[in-house]
mmCIF file of C-alpha atoms and ligand atoms in Angstrom:
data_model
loop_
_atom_site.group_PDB
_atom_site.id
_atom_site.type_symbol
_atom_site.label_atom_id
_atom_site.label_comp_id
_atom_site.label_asym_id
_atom_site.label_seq_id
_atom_site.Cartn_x
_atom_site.Cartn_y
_atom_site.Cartn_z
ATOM 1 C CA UNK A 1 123.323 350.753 -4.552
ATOM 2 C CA UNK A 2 123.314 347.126 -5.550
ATOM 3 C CA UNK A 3 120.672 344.228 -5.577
ATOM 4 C CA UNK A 4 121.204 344.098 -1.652
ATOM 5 C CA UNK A 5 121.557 347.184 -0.355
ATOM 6 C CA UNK A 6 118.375 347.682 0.927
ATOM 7 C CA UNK A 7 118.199 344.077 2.029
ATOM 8 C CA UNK A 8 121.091 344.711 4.255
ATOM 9 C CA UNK A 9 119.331 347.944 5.468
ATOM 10 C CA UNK A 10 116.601 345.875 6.463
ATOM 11 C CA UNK A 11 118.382 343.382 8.355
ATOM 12 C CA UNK A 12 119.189 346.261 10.641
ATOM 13 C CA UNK A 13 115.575 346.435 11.716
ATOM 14 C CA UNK A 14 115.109 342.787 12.139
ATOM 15 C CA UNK A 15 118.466 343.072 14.239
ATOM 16 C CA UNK A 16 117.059 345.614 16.695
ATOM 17 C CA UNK A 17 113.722 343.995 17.197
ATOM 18 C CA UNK A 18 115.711 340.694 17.984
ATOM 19 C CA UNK A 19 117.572 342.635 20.570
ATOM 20 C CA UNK A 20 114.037 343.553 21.963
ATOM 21 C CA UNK A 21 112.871 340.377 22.178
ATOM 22 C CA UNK A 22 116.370 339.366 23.900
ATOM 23 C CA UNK A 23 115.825 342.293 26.558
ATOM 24 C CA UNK A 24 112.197 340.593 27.330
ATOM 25 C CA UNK A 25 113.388 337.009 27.173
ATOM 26 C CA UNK A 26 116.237 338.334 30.113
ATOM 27 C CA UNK A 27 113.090 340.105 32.239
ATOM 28 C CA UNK A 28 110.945 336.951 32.165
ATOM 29 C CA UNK A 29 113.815 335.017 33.327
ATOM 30 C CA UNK A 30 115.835 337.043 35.665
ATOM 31 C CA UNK A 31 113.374 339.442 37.151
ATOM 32 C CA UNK A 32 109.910 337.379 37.158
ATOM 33 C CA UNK A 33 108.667 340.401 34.488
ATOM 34 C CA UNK A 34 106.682 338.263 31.666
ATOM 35 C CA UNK A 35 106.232 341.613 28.919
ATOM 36 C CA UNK A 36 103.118 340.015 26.526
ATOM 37 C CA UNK A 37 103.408 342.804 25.026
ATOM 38 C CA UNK A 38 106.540 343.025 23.547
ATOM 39 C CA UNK A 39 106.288 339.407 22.558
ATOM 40 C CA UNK A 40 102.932 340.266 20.410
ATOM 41 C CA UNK A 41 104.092 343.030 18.811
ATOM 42 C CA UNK A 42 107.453 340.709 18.206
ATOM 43 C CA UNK A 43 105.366 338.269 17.050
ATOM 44 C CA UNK A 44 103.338 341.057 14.477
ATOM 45 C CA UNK A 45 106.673 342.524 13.498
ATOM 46 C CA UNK A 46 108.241 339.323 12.566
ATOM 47 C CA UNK A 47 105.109 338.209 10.113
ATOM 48 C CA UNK A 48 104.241 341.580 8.279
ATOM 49 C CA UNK A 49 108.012 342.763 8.449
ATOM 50 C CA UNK A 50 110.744 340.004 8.769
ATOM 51 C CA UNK A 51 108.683 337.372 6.689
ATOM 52 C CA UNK A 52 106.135 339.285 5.033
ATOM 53 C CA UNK A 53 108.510 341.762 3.312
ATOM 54 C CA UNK A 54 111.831 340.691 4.131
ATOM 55 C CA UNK A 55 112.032 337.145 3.157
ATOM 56 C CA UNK A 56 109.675 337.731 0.447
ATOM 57 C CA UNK A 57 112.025 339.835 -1.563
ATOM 58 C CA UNK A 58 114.869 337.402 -0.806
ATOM 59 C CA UNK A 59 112.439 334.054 -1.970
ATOM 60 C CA UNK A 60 110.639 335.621 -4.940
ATOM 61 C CA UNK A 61 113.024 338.050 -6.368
ATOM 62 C CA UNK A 62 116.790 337.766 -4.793
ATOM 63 C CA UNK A 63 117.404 333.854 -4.995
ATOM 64 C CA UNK A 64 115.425 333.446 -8.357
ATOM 65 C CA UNK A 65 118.156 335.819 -9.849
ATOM 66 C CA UNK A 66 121.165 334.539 -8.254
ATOM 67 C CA UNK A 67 119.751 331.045 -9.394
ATOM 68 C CA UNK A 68 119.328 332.253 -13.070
ATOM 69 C CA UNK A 69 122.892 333.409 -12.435
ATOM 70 C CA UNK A 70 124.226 329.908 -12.166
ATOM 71 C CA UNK A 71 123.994 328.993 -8.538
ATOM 72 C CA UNK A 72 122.216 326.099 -7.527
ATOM 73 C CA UNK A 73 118.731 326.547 -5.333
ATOM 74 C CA UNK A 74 119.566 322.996 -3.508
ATOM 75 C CA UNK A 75 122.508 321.965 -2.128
ATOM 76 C CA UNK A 76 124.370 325.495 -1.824
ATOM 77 C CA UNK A 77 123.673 328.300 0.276
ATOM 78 C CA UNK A 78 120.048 329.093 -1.564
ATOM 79 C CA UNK A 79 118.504 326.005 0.230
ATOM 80 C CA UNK A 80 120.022 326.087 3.413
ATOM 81 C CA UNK A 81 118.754 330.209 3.526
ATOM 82 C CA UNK A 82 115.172 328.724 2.657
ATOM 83 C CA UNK A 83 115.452 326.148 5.400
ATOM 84 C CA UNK A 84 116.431 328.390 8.294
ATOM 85 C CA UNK A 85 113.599 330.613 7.199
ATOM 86 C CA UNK A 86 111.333 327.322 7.556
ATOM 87 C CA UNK A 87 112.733 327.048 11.038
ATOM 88 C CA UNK A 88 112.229 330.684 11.865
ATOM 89 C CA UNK A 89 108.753 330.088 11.007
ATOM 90 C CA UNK A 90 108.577 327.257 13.412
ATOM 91 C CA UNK A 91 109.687 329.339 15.979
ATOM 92 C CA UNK A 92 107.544 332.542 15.718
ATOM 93 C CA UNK A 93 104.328 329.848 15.047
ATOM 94 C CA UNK A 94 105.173 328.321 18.232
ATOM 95 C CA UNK A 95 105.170 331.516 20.368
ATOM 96 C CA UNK A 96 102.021 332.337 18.813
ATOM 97 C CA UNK A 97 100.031 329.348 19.984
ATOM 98 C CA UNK A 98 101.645 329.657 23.817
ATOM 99 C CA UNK A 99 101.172 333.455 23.904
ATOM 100 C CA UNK A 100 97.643 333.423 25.531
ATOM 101 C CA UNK A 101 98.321 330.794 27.832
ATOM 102 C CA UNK A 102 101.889 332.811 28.495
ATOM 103 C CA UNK A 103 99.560 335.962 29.245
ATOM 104 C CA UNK A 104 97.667 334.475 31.909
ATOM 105 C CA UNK A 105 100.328 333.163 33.875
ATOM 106 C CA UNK A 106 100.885 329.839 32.742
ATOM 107 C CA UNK A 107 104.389 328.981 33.330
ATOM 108 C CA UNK A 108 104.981 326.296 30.461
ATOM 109 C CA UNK A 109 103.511 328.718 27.846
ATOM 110 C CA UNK A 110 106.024 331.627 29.086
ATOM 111 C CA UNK A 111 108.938 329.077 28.645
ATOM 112 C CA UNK A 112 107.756 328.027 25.360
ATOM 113 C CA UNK A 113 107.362 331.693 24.512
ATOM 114 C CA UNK A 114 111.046 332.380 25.647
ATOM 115 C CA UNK A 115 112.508 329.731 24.394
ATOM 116 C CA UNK A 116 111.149 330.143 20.824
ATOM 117 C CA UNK A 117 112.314 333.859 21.053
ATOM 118 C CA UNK A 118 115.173 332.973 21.440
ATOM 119 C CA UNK A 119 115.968 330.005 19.404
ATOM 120 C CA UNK A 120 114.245 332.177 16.819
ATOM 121 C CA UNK A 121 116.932 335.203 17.681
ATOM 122 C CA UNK A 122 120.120 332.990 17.358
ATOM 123 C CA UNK A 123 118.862 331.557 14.299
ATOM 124 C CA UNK A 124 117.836 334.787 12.496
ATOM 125 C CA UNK A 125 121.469 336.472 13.798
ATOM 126 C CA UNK A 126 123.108 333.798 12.616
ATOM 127 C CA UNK A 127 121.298 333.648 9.452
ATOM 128 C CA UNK A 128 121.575 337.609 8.621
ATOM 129 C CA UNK A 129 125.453 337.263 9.572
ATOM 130 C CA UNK A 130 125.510 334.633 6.508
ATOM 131 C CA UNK A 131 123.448 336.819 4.336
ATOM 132 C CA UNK A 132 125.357 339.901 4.794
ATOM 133 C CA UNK A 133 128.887 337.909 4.898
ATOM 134 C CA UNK A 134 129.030 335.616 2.118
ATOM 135 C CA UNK A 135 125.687 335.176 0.179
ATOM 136 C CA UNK A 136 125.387 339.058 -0.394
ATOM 137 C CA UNK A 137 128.828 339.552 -0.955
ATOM 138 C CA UNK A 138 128.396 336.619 -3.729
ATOM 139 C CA UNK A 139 124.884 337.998 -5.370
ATOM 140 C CA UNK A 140 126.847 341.646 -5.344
ATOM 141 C CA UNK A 141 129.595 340.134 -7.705
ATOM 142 C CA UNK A 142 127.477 337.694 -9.570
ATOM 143 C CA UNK A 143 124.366 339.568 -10.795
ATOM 144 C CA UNK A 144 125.141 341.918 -13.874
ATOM 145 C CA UNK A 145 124.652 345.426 -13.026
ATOM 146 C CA UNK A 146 121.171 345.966 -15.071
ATOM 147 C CA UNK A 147 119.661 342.736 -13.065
ATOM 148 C CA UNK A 148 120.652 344.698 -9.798
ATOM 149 C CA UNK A 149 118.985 348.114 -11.017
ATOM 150 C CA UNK A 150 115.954 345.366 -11.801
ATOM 151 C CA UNK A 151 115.984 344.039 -8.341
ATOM 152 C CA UNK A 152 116.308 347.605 -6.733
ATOM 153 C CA UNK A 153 113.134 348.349 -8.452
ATOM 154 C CA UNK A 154 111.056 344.977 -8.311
ATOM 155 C CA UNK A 155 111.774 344.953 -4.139
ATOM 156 C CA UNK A 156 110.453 348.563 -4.261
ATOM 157 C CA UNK A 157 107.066 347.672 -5.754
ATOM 158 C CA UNK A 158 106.926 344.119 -3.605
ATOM 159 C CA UNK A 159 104.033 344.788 -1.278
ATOM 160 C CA UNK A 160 102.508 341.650 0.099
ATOM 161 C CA UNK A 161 98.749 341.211 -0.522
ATOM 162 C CA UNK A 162 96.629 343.353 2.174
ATOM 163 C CA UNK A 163 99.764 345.197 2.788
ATOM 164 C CA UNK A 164 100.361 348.838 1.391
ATOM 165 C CA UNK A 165 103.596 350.758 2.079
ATOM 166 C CA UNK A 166 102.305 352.711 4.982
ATOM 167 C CA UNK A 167 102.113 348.884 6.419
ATOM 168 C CA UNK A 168 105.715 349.402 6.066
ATOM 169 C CA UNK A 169 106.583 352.324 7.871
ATOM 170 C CA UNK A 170 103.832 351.374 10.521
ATOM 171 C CA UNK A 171 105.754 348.040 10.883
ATOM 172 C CA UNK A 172 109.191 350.096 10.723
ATOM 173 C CA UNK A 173 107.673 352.449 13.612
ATOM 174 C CA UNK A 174 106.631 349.214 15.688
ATOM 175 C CA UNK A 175 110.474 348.395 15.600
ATOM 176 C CA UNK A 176 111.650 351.752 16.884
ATOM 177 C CA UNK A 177 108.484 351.473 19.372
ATOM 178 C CA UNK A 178 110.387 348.589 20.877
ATOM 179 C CA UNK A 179 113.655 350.030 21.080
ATOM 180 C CA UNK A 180 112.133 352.872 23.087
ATOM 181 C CA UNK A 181 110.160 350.870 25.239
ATOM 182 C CA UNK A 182 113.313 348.555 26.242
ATOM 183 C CA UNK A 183 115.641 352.034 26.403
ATOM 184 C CA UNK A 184 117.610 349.766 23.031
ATOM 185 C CA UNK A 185 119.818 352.224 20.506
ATOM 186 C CA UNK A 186 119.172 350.273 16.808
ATOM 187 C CA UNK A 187 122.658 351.775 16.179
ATOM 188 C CA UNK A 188 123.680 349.450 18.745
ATOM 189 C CA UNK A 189 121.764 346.448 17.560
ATOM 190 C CA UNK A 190 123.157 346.286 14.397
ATOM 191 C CA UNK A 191 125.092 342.748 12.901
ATOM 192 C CA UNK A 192 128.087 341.537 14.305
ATOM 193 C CA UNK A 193 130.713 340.417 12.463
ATOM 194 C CA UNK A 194 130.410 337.096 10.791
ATOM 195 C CA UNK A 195 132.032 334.466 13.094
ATOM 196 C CA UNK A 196 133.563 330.923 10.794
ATOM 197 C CA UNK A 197 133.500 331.208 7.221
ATOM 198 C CA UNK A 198 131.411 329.533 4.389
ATOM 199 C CA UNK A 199 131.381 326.293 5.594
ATOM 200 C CA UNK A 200 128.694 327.591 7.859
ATOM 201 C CA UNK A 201 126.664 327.863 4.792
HETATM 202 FE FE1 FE2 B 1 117.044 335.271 4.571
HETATM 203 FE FE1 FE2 B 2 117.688 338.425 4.935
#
């Protein structure tokens, strides 16, 4: 176990809930087939899990170390990981506010709706490909062992407030919902491998 192992193990769910929302995006454009549904629970799966938790740990505990470990928060690959989750933000507000209009037919809200799902996909694949490929690989060599133990810990007892951990599993459970209902194996959803190299970052 290090300071990221259960960050990567996380990315894996975020992963197979993007390929959900990839499946719908495909069925609202090929077929006609506009799936509210899946985009609201998308939507609810991305703020409680994907932000809520997920980015969470990374701003308040993850980056704070690696920072106190000598690397910068601006200019290297701290800010630009703070930025894209800004953007992902964007994204998931935006199909929020078409949503309704999406659900009733309107066809400008379902192409906002799809084209913030998936502007918010390629960002957040692209984004977890960095993570696990070079800044994890970096906070794994960087961060003395007894600050990883600490992190292992400190992400364990990070509930956000109104949260508790069975709004974990229940958000977990709402991923593996989705997988079912799209006929999706997570083991198939999982990260590619990283395409470029740090200059991405
Ligand atoms: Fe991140
Ligand atoms: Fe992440």
């Amino acid at each position: 176990m290090t300071a990221t192992t259960a960050l990567r193990a996380e990315h894996e769910i975020i992963l197979s809930v993007i390929a959900c929302l990839r499946a719908a995006c495909a069925a609202a454009v090929g077929e006609g087939r506009f799936d509210a549904e899946t985009f609201r629970r998308g939507i609810d799966f991305i703020r409680g899990y994907a932000d809520g938790w997920h980015h969470a740990k990374e701003e308040d505990l993850l980056f704070p170390a690696l920072e106190k470990a000598g690397m910068p928060r601006h200019g290297g690959p701290v800010g630009v990981m703070l930025r894209e989750h800004e953007i992902g933000r964007m994204h998931v507000r935006a199909m929020a506010d078409a949503i309704d209009a999406a659900e009733s037919g309107d066809a400008a809200g379902r192409s906002r709706v799809v084209e913030n799902a998936l502007g918010y996909a390629d960002l957040l694949e692209a984004h977890i490909a960095k993570e696990d490929g070079i800044l994890f690989a970096m906070a794994d060599r960087i961060l003395p062992e007894d600050e990883q133990r600490r992190l292992e810990v400190a992400y364990r007892s990070a509930v956000p407030a109104g949260a508790t951990a069975a709004t974990g599993d229940e958000l977990e459970g709402l991923a593996a919902g989705l997988c079912e209902r799209w006929g999706l194996d997570p083991d198939e959803t999982r990260s590619r491998p990283m395409v470029g190299g740090c200059h991405q970052l």
